[in-house]
Tab-separated table of C-alpha atoms in Angstrom:
chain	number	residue	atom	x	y	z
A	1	UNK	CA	22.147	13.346	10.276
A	2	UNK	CA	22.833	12.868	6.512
A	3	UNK	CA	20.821	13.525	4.272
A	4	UNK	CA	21.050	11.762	0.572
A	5	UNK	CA	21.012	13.023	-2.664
A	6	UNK	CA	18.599	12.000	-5.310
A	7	UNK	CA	20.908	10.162	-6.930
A	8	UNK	CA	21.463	8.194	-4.310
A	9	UNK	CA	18.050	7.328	-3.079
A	10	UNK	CA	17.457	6.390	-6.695
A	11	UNK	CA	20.778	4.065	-6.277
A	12	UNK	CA	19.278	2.629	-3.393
A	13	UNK	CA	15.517	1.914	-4.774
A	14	UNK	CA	17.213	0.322	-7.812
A	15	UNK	CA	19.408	-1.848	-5.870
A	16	UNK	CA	16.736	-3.159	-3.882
A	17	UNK	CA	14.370	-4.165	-6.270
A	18	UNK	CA	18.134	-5.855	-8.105
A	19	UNK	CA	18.154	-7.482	-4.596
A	20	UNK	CA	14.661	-8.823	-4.388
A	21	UNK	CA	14.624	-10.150	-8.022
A	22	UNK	CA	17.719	-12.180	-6.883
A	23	UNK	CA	16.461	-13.463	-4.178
A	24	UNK	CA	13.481	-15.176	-6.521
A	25	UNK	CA	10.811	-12.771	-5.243
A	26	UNK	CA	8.333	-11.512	-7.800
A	27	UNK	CA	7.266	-7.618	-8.153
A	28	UNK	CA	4.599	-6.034	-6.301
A	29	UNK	CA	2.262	-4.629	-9.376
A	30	UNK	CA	0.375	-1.734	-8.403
A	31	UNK	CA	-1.399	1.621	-9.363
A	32	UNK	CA	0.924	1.339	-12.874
A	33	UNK	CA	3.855	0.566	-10.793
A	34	UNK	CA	6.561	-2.335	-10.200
A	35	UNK	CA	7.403	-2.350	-6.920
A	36	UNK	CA	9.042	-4.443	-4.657
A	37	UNK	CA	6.922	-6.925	-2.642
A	38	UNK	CA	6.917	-5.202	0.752
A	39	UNK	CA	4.041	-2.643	2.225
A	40	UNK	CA	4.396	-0.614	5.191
A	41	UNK	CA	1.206	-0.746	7.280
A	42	UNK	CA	-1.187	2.552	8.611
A	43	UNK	CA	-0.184	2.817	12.271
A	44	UNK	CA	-1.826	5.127	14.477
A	45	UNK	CA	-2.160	7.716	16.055
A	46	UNK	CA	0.640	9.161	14.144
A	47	UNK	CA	3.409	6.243	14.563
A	48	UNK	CA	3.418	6.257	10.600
A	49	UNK	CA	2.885	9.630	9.201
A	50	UNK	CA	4.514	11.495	6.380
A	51	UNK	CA	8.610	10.773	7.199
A	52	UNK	CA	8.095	7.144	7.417
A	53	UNK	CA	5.711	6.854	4.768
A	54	UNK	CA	8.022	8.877	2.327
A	55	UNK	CA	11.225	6.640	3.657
A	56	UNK	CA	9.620	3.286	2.703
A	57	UNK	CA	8.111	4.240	-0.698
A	58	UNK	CA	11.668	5.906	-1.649
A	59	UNK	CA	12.559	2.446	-1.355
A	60	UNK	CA	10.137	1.242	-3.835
A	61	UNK	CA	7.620	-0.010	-2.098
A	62	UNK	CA	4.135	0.949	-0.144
A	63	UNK	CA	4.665	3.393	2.349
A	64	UNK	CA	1.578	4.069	4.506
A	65	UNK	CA	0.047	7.220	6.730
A	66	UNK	CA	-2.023	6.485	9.384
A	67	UNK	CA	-4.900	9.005	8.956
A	68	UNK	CA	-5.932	9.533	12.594
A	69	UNK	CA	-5.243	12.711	14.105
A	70	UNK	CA	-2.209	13.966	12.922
A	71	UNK	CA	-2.635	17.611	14.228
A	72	UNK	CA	-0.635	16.449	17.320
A	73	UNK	CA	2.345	16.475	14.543
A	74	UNK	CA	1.820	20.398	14.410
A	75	UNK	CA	2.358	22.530	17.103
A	76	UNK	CA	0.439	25.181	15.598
A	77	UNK	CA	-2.915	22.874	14.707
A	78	UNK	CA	-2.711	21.720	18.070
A	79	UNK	CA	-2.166	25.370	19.843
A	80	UNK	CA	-5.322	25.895	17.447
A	81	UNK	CA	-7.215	23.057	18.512
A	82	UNK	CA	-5.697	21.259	22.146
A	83	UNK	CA	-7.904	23.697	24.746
A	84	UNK	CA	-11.123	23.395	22.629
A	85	UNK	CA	-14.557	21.858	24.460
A	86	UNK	CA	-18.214	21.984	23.788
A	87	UNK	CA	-20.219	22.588	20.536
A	88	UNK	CA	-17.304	24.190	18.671
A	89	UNK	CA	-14.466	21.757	19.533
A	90	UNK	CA	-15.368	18.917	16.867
A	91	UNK	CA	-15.146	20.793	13.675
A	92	UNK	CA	-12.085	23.006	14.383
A	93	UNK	CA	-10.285	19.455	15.496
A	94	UNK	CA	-11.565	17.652	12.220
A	95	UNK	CA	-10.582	20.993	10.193
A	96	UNK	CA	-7.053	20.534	11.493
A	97	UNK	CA	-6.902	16.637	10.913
A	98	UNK	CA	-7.825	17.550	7.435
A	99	UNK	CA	-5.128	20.049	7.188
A	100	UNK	CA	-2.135	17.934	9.041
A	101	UNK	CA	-3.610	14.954	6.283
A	102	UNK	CA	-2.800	17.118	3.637
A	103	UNK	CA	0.596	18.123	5.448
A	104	UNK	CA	1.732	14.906	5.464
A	105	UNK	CA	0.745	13.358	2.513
A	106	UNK	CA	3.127	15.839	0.958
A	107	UNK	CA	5.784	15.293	3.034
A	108	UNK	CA	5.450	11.940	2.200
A	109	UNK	CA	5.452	12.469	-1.173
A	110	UNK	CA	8.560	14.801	-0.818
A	111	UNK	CA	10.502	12.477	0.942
A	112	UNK	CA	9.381	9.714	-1.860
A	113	UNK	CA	10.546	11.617	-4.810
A	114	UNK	CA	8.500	9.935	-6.977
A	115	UNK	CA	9.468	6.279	-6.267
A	116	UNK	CA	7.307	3.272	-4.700
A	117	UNK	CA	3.342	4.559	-3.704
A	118	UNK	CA	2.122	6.486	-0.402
A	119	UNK	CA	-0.790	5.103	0.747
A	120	UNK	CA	-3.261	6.604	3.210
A	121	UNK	CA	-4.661	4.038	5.669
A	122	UNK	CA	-8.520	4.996	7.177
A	123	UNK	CA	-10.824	2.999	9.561
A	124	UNK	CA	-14.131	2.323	8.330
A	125	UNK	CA	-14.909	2.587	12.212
A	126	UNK	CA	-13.419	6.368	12.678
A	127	UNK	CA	-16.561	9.007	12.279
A	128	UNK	CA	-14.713	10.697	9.748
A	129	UNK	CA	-13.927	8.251	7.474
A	130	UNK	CA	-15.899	9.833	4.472
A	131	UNK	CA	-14.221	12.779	4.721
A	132	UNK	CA	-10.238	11.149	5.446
A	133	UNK	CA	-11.330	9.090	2.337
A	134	UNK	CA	-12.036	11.926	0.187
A	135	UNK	CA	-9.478	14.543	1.274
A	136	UNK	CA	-6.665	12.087	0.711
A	137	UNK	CA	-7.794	11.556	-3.114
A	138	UNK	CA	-7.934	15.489	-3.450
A	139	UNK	CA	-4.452	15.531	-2.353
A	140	UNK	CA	-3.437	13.090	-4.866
A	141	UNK	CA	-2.463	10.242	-2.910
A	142	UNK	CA	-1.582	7.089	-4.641
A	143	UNK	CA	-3.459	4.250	-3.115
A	144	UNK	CA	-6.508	4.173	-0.338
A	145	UNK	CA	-6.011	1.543	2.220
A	146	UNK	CA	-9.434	0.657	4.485
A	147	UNK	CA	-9.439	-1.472	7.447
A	148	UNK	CA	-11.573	-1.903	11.042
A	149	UNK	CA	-14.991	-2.238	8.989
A	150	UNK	CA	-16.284	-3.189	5.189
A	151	UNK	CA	-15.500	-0.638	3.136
A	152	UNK	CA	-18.622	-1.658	1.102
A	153	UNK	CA	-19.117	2.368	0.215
A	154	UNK	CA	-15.564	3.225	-1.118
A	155	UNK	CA	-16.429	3.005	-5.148
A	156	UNK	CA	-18.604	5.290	-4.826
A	157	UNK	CA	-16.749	7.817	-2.871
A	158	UNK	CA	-13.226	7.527	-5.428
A	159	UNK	CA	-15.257	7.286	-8.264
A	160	UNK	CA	-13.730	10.797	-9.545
A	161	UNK	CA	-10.043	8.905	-9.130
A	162	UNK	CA	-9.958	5.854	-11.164
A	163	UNK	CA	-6.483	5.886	-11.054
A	164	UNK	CA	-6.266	5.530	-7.374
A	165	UNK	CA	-5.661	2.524	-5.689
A	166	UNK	CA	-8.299	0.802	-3.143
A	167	UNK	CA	-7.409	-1.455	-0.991
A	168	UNK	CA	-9.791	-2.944	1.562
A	169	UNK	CA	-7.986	-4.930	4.261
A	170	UNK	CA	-9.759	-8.301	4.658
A	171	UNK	CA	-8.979	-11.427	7.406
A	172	UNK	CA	-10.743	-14.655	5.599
A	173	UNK	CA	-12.173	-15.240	2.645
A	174	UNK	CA	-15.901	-14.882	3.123
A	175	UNK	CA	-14.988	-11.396	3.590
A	176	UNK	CA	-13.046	-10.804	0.260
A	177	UNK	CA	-16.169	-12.531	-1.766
A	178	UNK	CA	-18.364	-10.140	0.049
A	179	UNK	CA	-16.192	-6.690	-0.886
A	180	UNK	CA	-15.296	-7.887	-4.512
A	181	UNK	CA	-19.352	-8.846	-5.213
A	182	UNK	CA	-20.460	-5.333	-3.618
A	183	UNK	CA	-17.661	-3.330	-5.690
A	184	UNK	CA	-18.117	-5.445	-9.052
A	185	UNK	CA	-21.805	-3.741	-8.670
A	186	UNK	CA	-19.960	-0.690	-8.481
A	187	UNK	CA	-18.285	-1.238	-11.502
A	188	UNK	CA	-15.159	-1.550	-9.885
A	189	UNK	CA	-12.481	-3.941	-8.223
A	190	UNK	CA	-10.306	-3.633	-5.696
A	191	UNK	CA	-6.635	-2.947	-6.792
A	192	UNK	CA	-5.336	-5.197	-4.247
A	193	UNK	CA	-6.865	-6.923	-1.060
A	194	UNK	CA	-4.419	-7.107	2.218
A	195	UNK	CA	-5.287	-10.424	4.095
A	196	UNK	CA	-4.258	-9.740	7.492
A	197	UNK	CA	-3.966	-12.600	10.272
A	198	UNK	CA	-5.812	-12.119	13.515
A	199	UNK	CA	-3.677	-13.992	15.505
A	200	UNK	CA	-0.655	-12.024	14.266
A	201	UNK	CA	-0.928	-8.843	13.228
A	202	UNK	CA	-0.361	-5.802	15.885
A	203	UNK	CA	-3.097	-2.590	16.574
A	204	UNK	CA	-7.038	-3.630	15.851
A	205	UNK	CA	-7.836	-7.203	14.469
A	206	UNK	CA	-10.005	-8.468	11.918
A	207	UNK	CA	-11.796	-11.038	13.894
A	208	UNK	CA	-14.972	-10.649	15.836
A	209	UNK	CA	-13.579	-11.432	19.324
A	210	UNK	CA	-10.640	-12.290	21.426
A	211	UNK	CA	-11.295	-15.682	21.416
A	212	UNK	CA	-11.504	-16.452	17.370
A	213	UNK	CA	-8.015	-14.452	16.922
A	214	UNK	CA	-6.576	-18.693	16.837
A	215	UNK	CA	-9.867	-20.282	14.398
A	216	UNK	CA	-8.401	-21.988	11.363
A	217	UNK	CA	-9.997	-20.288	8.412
A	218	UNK	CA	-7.603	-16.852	9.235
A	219	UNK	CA	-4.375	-18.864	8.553
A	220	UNK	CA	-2.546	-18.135	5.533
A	221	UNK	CA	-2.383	-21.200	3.544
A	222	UNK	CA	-6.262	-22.260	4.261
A	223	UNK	CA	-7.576	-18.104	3.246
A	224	UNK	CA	-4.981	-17.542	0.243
A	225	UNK	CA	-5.503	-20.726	-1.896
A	226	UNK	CA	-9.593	-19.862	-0.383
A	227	UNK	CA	-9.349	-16.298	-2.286
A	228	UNK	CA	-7.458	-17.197	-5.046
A	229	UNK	CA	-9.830	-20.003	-6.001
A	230	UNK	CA	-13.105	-17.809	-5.387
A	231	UNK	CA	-10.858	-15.264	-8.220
A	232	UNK	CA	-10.682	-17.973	-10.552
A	233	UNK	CA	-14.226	-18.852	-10.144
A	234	UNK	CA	-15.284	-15.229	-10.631
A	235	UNK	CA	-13.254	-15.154	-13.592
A	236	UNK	CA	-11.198	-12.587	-12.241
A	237	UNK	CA	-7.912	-14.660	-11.944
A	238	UNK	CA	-4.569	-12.217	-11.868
A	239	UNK	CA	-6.294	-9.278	-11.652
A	240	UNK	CA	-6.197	-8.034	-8.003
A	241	UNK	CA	-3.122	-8.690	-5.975
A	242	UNK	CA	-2.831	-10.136	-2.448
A	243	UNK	CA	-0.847	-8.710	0.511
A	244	UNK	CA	-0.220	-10.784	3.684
A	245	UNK	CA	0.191	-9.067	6.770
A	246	UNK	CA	0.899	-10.367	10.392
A	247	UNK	CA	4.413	-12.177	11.193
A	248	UNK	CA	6.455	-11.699	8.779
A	249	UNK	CA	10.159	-10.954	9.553
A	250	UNK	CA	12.219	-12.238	7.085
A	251	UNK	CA	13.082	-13.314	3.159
A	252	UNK	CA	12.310	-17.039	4.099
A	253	UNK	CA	8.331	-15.576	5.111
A	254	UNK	CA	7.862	-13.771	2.016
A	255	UNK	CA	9.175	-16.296	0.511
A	256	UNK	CA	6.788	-18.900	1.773
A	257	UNK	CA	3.988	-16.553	1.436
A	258	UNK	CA	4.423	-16.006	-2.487
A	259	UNK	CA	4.665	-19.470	-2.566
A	260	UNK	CA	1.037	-19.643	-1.426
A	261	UNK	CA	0.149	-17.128	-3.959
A	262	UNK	CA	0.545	-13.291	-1.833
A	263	UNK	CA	2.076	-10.942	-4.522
A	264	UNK	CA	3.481	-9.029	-1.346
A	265	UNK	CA	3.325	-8.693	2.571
A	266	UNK	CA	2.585	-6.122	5.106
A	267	UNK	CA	4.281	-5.526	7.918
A	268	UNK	CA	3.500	-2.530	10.845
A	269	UNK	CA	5.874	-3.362	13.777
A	270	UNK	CA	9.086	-4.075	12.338
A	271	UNK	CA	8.614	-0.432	10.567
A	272	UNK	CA	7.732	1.393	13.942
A	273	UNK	CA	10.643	0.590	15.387
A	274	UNK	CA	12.727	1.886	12.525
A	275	UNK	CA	15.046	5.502	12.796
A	276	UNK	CA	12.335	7.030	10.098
A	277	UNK	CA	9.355	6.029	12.224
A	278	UNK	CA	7.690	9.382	13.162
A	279	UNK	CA	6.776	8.007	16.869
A	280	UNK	CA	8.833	8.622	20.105
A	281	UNK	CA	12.069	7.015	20.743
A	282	UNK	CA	10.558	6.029	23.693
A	283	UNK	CA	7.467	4.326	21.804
A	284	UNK	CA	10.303	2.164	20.064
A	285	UNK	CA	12.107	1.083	22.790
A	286	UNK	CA	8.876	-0.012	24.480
A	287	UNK	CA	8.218	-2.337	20.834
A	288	UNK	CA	11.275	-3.457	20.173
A	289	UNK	CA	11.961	-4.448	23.566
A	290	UNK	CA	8.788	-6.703	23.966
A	291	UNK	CA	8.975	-9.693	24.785
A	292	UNK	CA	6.192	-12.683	23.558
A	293	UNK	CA	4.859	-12.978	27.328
A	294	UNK	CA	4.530	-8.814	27.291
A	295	UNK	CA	2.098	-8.943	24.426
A	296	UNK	CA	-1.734	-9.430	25.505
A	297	UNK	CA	-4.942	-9.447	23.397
A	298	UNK	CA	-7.655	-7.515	24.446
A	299	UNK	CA	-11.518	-5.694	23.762
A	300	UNK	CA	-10.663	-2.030	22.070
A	301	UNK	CA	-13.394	0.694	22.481
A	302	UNK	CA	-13.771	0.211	19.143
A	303	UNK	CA	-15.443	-3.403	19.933
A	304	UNK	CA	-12.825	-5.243	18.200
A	305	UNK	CA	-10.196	-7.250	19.285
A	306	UNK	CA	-6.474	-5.631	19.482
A	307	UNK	CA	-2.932	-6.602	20.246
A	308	UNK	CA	-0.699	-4.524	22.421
A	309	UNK	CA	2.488	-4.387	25.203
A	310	UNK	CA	1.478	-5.428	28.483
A	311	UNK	CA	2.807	-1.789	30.451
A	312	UNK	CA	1.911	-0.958	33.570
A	313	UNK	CA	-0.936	1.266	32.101
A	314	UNK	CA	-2.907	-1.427	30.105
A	315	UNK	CA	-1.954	-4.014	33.192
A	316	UNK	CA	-3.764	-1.521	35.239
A	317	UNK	CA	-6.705	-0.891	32.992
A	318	UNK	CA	-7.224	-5.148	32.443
A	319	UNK	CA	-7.777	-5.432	35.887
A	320	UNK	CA	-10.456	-2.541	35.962
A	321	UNK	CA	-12.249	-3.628	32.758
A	322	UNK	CA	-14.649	-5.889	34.603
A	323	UNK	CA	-15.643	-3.118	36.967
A	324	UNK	CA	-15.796	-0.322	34.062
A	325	UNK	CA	-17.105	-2.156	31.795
A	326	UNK	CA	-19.886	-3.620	34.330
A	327	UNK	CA	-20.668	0.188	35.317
A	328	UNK	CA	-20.522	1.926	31.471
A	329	UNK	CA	-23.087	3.863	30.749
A	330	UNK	CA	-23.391	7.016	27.854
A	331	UNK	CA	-21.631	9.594	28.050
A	332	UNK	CA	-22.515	13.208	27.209
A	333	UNK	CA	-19.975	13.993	24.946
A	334	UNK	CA	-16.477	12.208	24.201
A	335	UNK	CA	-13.350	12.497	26.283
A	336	UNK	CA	-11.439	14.471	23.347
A	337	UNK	CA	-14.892	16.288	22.045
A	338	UNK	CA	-14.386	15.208	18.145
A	339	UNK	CA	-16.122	11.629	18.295
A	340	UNK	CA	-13.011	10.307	16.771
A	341	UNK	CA	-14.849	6.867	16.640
A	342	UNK	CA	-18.448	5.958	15.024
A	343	UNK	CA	-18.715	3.770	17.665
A	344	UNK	CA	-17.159	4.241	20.979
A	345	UNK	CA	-17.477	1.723	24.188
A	346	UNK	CA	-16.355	4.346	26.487
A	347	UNK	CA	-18.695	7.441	25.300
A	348	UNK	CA	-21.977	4.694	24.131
A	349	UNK	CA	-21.677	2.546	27.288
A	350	UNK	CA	-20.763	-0.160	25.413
A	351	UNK	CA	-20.315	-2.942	28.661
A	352	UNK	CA	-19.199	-5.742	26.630
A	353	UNK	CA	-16.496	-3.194	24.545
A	354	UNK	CA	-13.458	-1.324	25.915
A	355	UNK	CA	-13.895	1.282	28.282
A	356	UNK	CA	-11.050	3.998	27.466
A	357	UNK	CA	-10.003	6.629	25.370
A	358	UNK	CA	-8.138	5.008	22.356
A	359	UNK	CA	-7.406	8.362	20.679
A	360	UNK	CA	-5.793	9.892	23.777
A	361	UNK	CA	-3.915	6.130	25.158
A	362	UNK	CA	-2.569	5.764	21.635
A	363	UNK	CA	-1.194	9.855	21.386
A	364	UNK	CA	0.276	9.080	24.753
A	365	UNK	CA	1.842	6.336	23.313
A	366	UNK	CA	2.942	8.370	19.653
A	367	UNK	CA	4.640	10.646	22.100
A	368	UNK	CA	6.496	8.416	24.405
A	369	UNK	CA	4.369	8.487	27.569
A	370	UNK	CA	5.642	5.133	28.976
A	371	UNK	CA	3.276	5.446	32.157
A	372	UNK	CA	0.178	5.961	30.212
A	373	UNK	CA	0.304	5.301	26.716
A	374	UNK	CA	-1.542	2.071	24.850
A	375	UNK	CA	1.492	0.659	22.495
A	376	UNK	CA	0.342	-1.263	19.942
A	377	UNK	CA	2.262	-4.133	18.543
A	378	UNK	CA	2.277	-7.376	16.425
A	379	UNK	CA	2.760	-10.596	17.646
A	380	UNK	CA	6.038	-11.399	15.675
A	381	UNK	CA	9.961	-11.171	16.359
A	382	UNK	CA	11.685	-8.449	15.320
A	383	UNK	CA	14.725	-8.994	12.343
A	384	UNK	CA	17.003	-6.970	14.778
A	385	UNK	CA	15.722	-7.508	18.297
A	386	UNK	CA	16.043	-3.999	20.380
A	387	UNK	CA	18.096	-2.382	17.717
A	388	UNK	CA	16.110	0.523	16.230
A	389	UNK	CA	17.778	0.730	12.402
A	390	UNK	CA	16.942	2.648	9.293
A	391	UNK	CA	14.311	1.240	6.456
A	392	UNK	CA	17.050	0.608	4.168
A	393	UNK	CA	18.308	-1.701	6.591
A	394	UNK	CA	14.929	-3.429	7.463
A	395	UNK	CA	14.270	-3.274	3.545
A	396	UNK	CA	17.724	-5.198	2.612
A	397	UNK	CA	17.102	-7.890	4.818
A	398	UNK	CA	13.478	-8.168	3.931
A	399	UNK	CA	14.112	-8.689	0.124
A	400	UNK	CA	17.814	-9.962	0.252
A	401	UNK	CA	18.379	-11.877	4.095
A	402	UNK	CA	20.760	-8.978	4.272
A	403	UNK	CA	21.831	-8.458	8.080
A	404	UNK	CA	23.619	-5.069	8.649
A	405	UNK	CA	26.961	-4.772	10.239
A	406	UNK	CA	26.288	-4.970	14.391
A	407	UNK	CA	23.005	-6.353	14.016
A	408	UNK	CA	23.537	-10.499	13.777
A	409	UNK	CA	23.656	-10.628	17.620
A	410	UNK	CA	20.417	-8.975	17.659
A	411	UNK	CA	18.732	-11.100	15.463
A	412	UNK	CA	19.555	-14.121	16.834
């Protein structure tokens, strides 16, 4: 595999951010930073740690770690940590997804060399949150992403780092008056606000069931004029960016979306499927070879709706649900013994929620466990079908319409 030299990652970040501003696409402006208009979205458990992270922010733009267990990227946290049960088992796993954090985030940064921003992605809804939150800004990371909840609380817990971004990910716009009137209390704003589509967007979904992933007030030109007028009115107009996430694919979609007044979009699928993506081969062939009837909406056990591949695994589980979820009941301690979840339909006997383990499905998954992993995934095409490419590639034709050489077939 080669490996580039400084000098030419610099080359590269340069000459996409030459490409983007020819292609009429304004600068991402964030944490101090121009960047180009493109952020990588948190995908876990472990599908976007520290080497796919590092790759898209060498590019000059956003690249995002997935906070969620990333011991099972270390063999020796996980020797440490894999056998453990009872009363013991929950602080030595936390521990050592507070050490792999740290592990990555400097890979990340490594692999970076100073260009574009790493961003650490938490779930308000993980019982660790608090802590992922603050060990991330002790490691110096450059922006703090927050989705799967309000993060009504975050102020308060980066107040030490004013110089780190916050960025809550919202759906509509009652949402986005609700965080920006809680932080201005705070004394503080977010840095940027990622809208993300229901309908569209892959992994956990910002809508309160299954069946108001389609209502109208989630599309993108009825929430970002919404938002941006609610900024003018607050007399905050200009001052905190907006990212789009869910189905974008192409320089025509970020196109359109500026138009409508994003600074930038988000995108999770089209980067898991990349070379750099720190998930098993297997895990991208399973994405990228999707097709739209494969994809099926669904309950999490985190209570909200999610988005994933129809395998034979999930197929199997959605015709249980009725019957688990009709015989849930509490459990006396969770599946994996470290509560990853606050809330948890499977270990609380949730009956209306899902009734799995979503920590252990989705590291299945991470590792390429076809028969029994939960695979994630947005709604969208892919720019190069079932060809699994490198970030520059996905980056080129992002900012530029730039198909690679052996790729056109694919993205017809």
């Amino acid at each position: 595999m080669h490996t580039i030299s400084a000098d030419e990652a610099q080359q590269a970040a340069t000459q996409l951010a030459l490409l983007a501003r020819d292609s009429g696409l304004t600068s991402l402006t964030l944490a101090g930073k121009h960047l180009v208009p493109v952020v990588q979205g948190g995908m876990g458990v472990g599908v976007s740690a520290g080497g796919l992270a590092g790759a898209v922010a060498a590019c000059g733009a956003v690249g995002t770690i997935s906070s969620v267990d990333l011991r099972r990227h270390h063999p020796d946290l996980m020797a440490q940590t894999a056998h453990l049960e009872g009363a013991q088992a929950k602080a030595a796993i936390n521990a050592a997804n507070l050490e792999a954090l740290g592990r990555e985030i400097a890979r990340a940064r490594a692999v970076a060399g100073g260009r574009g921003l790493v961003a650490v992605n938490v779930m308000r809804a993980v019982s660790e949150y608090e802590n992922y939150v603050r060990h991330s800004l002790a490691c110096g990371v450059d922006a703090v992403v927050v989705g799967a909840g309000l993060p009504l609380d975050l102020p308060e817990l980066a107040k030490d780092h004013p110089n780190t971004a916050l960025i809550p990910i919202l759906s509509d716009a009652r949402g986005v008056q609700l965080v920006v009137r809680k932080w201005e209390k705070k004394g503080r704003l977010p840095d940027a606000v990622v809208i993300e589509h229901p309908r569209l967007a892959g992994g956990h979904l910002g809508a309160a069931k299954v069946a108001d992933l389609g209502d109208r007030r989630f599309d993108f030109d009825v929430v970002l004029p919404e938002v941006l007028a609610f900024f003018r009115a607050a007399g905050i107009e200009g001052r905190i960016p907006l990212i789009a996430a869910g189905g974008v694919s192409s320089l025509q979609d970020i196109r359109q979306l500026q138009s409508l007044g994003a600074s930038a979009v988000q995108l999770g699928t089209a980067f898991a499927v990349t070379r750099e993506c720190d998930a098993h081969p297997e895990f991208k062939r399973i994405l990228a070879s999707a097709r739209p009837e494969d994809i099926v909406n669904f309950t999490s056990v985190a209570g909200l709706p999610a988005r994933a591949v129809r395998t034979p695994w999930l197929d199997k589980y959605l015709r249980l649900e009725p019957r688990l979820q009709k015989h849930a009941h509490v459990k006396s301690h969770c599946n994996m013994w470290f509560d990853c979840l606050a809330q948890c339909g499977l270990r609380d006997g949730k009956g209306t929620w899902g009734q799995f383990c979503i920590d252990k499905s989705l590291g299945h998954a991470m590792e390429g466990h076809t028969d029994k992993g939960l695979f994630f995934r947005g709604a969208g095409t892919l720019p190069f079908g079932s060809q699994i490419r490198p970030v520059e590639d996905l980056m080129r034709w992002l900012l530029g319409g730039v198909m690679p050489a052996g790729a056109t077939e694919a993205a017809a």
